[in-house]
Amino acid sequence: MSVVTNTTTIGAIDAPSRRNTELVLVAFAVLISVFAYANVGLALHGELPAGMLGYGLGLALLGGVAHLAVRRFAPYADPLLLPLATLLNGLGLAFIWRLDQSERFQATDNFVAAASKQLMFSAVGVALLVGVLIALKDHRILQRYTYISMLVALVLLILPMFFPAVNGAKIWIKIPGVGTIQPGEFAKIIIAVFFAGYLMVKRDALALASRRFMGLYLPRGRDLGPILMVWAFSILILVFETDLGSSLLFFGMFVVMLYVATERTSWIVFGLLMSGAGAVGVATFEPHVQDRVTAWLDPFAGWGKLAASEQMAKSLMAFGSGGTLGTGLGQGNSDLIGFAANSDFILATVGEELGLAGMMGVLLIYGLIVERGVRTALAARDPFGKLLAIGLSGSFAIQVFVVAGGVMGLIPLTGMTMPFLAAGGSSVIANWALIGILVRISDTARRPAPAPAPSPDAEMTQVVRP
Amino acid sequence: MNKPLRRIAIFCGILVLALLIRTNYIQYVRADELNANEHNRRVQIERYAHERGNIIVDGEPVTGSVETTDSDFRYKRVWKNGPMWAPVTGYSSQAFDSSQLESLEDGILTGNSDQLFFDRTLSMFTGEKKTGGNIVTTLNGAAQKAAFEGLGNKKGAVAALDPQTGAILALASTPSYDPSVFAGNSMKDSDARQKLLEDKDKPMLNRALRETYPPGSTFKVVTASAALENGLYTDIDAKTDSPLPWRLPQSTNLLQNEGNIPCKDASLRVALRYSCNTVFGKMSDDLGNKKMIEQAGKFGFNEEVFTPVRADASVYPEDNKPQNAMAGIGQASNRATPLQMAMVASAIANDGKLMQPYMVAQRQAPNLDVIYTHEKEQLSEPLSAENAQKVQQMMETVVKEGTGTNAQIDGVTVGGKTGTAQHGLNNSEKPYAWFISYAKTDSGSPVAVAVVVEDGNANRDDISGGGLAAPIAKNVMKAVLDGK
């Protein structure tokens, strides 16, 4: 990079770009996934799967294209985000393919092989990531669309109301010829843009122009009003669509971003109180939620009586049978879970076939992605970037917690997808876009500061050299 | 803004940590409990994922395993000549669990038993395919065939023992069932089982072990043993104090004999030869309820027998005087399983020593290493050798010139006792035909057998222990003797 020629005390920090590290890691991620395929094929059919080459090349192509795009358009980006996402996506493909091979599923009437579709969706996702990198030269451009994104998010959230419910939740919209999409996944990103934009402008007002009330600092209504309204609106919609996972996610994201923007701990307290009240409120009038709470408290008690309990119990037994080292890929019976085994419950397959060891590995990969996201937020130089990065990575963390905690019986099951791992077009596309934005922010954050303009005073300053 | 960011980072870290702790908790701490859960289908899948070991008779398996494709249970149990062996093997069904030997020896048969731990560990390294171990039974194929075919389409049961060891040689029950028809997991299997359960002839009932019948006159050998053991009589050819007609105690009812037979003051030998109700009824009354219970108990009454398959307890109950007198001739509330009566005959044939009945001779590991061999075990000594020989003489007279002539075998000493047990209110239903016997050679007795036929189809007057049951017993004994 540039050589510091002038004598000012501020110099450009010559950070290494780490692009080659990224390339090696992406290659490693692809290789691991290909091995996973080989393992499944050998375990199930005793031979290398015919599709292995196709999936391997497909994944390598995706990783390669994404890497080249990063190299070209975001050379200073965090080198870990892309390989980690590629690894999860690749492992997810292998798991989905493994579940496609299940004879139990193939015997059902509405069986559709999901792996090839997932690869296609991954390609769309990576294309979106490349698109974000090309179109979004600077993430701060997004600030301009604060209020538009609010509108778009609300429209996306309202849309599924006009489509019939699928499996008890109205979170899908059906576009003829394209298939079903889950707008909530995209709304997650767009609403983060709105929160970041709005909070950046209003954070001082929110933090300082407040009245003390019962030990808490309450901001003025005109500052808090709009954001509270948008948030309440989206929660209400989601409650009516019985998409509890997303409600929780939006709420968590909102509290996190508000806390970061205002630096006031009282927001956390306030948020927890509100979420507690909301949860109790929803639980009292939603039978759907009550079932899930019952299933969570004692999954085996409702065996044969309550579908939610039975599914929960089956999920726990899948984890249990994996034990410490797992049964090995393709050798478990996680497909006994039945419905949603390759989407919401895909983690049960990881737990059964890779065991405790594999689960800890996968959870740590998610942890690393979140950690890189938070690091990006820390490194970002502008408040909007900080807020957006923490909003996205915070929501990612909450989603992982809610889904994984749900299928492991730590918290009541809410029904969301495990990012990248689970089968689901909207999910994988939206998460690639999310990674794209994080990559863009990290690129801006890590980009070496431009060499300062030569100071007119330089000549007059006397430099003392030892 | 960095301070709250760091805190959020810690918060995210806590979320991931919570997940890590949870996954450790369910996959390590609770794994065993979850794997043992009754709802966990993996248990069954694993159970049927390997070929099950076999139950072996005369060195040949009577069971097998076939691979199926219609469900996630890979191997299905099949039986060779299922109806004949069902009372021994029991069933093992993918959908309806298992019973008897298939159930009791499940650990060995599936290969999951702790006794096979070393074997399993070894094959883990050698990469051998997992299979189950074998159960070698004491049964005698020819004797079983003779028993099963002898019963034919009649309802009844046969139990045969080796008196010197207690080894079970035959265990037949008719009508029987083929466990293969519901070994699988389909609707067809379910229907077949339902049909068996609803059958009024109860084909799935193991009559040799689990049905108690009034033993009728066959019980008179127990009463005679009690009289000899307690010193009521010592000489089997001396006159007894037996009036005719004899009135039941505390009652106005006269005890009847079948036909006009010489029972007045008849000796033990004569009384048993003609099966005198009056003589043995009075004998039981003279001995009293307590002594009768005691003697019956020594023969194994009033306790369940584990062969290891459980046999119902035969019952000689506490009772009032008239009932005790009736119980002494095998009526009233006296109930016995065919196995129990075979045990009575075998104890007498073995000079008074009753051996523990058993049917598992050996357990084999999948590689045919023997991991368990049964050691013969004496259960009790119901009567002294001297008295046992006296009873033997009496029983041999029965076969030579009494009611049991149908059981005679050329060149072999056979002792036996017939029985025709009344049942139903006021003797309203067709009686059960009983026969217990043993064969004897120079080296002691190799076989004792009990046969009961509850034939609803036979003409009432034709039903007698000697006529219906004795020929079956004879064929079973012959089959054992021929095999020697």
Coordinates of N, CA and C in Angstrom, one line a residue, chain A residues 4 15 44 47 67 86 91 114 134 151 159 180 190 194 237 273 285 328 358 360 373 382 415 430 435 450 459 463:
Chain A
V4 N 4.1 5.9 3.6 CA 3.9 7.2 4.3 C 5.1 8.1 3.9
A15 N -3.0 -2.3 6.7 CA -3.6 -3.6 7.1 C -3.5 -4.6 5.9
L44 N -24.7 -44.9 3.1 CA -26.0 -45.3 2.7 C -26.0 -46.3 1.6
E47 N -21.3 -46.6 -2.0 CA -20.5 -46.1 -3.1 C -20.5 -44.6 -3.1
H67 N -15.8 -15.4 -3.6 CA -14.5 -15.0 -3.3 C -13.9 -13.9 -4.2
T86 N -19.9 -20.3 3.7 CA -19.7 -21.4 2.6 C -19.7 -22.8 3.3
L91 N -22.3 -27.8 4.3 CA -22.7 -28.9 5.2 C -24.2 -29.0 5.1
A114 N -34.9 -32.1 -2.0 CA -34.7 -30.7 -1.7 C -33.3 -30.2 -2.0
I134 N -21.4 -5.3 -5.6 CA -21.2 -4.4 -6.7 C -22.0 -3.2 -6.6
L151 N -41.2 1.2 5.0 CA -42.4 0.9 4.2 C -42.3 -0.5 3.6
L159 N -47.8 -8.9 3.5 CA -48.2 -9.7 2.3 C -48.7 -11.1 2.7
T180 N -42.8 -20.6 -3.4 CA -43.2 -19.9 -2.2 C -42.0 -19.2 -1.6
I190 N -34.1 -5.7 6.1 CA -34.6 -4.4 5.7 C -35.0 -3.6 7.0
F194 N -33.7 0.1 8.6 CA -34.5 1.2 9.1 C -34.2 1.5 10.5
I237 N -48.4 -8.1 13.4 CA -48.6 -8.8 12.2 C -48.1 -10.3 12.4
L273 N -38.8 -6.5 30.3 CA -40.1 -6.4 30.9 C -41.2 -6.6 29.8
F285 N -53.7 -16.3 24.9 CA -54.8 -16.4 23.9 C -54.4 -17.2 22.7
G328 N -22.5 -41.2 12.8 CA -21.8 -41.1 11.5 C -22.8 -40.7 10.5
G358 N -19.8 -32.8 16.8 CA -20.2 -32.0 15.6 C -21.1 -30.9 15.9
M360 N -21.1 -29.1 18.7 CA -20.3 -28.0 19.3 C -19.6 -27.3 18.1
G373 N -19.2 -10.5 13.0 CA -20.1 -9.5 12.8 C -20.0 -8.4 13.9
D382 N -18.4 4.6 11.3 CA -19.6 5.4 11.4 C -20.7 4.8 12.2
G415 N -40.1 -22.2 15.6 CA -40.2 -22.5 14.2 C -39.6 -21.4 13.3
A430 N -31.7 -14.8 1.8 CA -31.6 -13.6 2.7 C -30.3 -13.7 3.5
I435 N -24.8 -11.7 4.8 CA -23.4 -11.8 4.9 C -22.8 -10.7 3.9
P450 N -7.3 6.7 4.1 CA -6.6 7.3 3.0 C -5.5 8.2 3.5
E459 N 6.2 21.8 6.1 CA 7.5 22.4 5.9 C 8.0 23.1 7.1
V463 N 11.3 18.5 12.4 CA 11.3 17.1 12.8 C 12.6 16.9 13.5

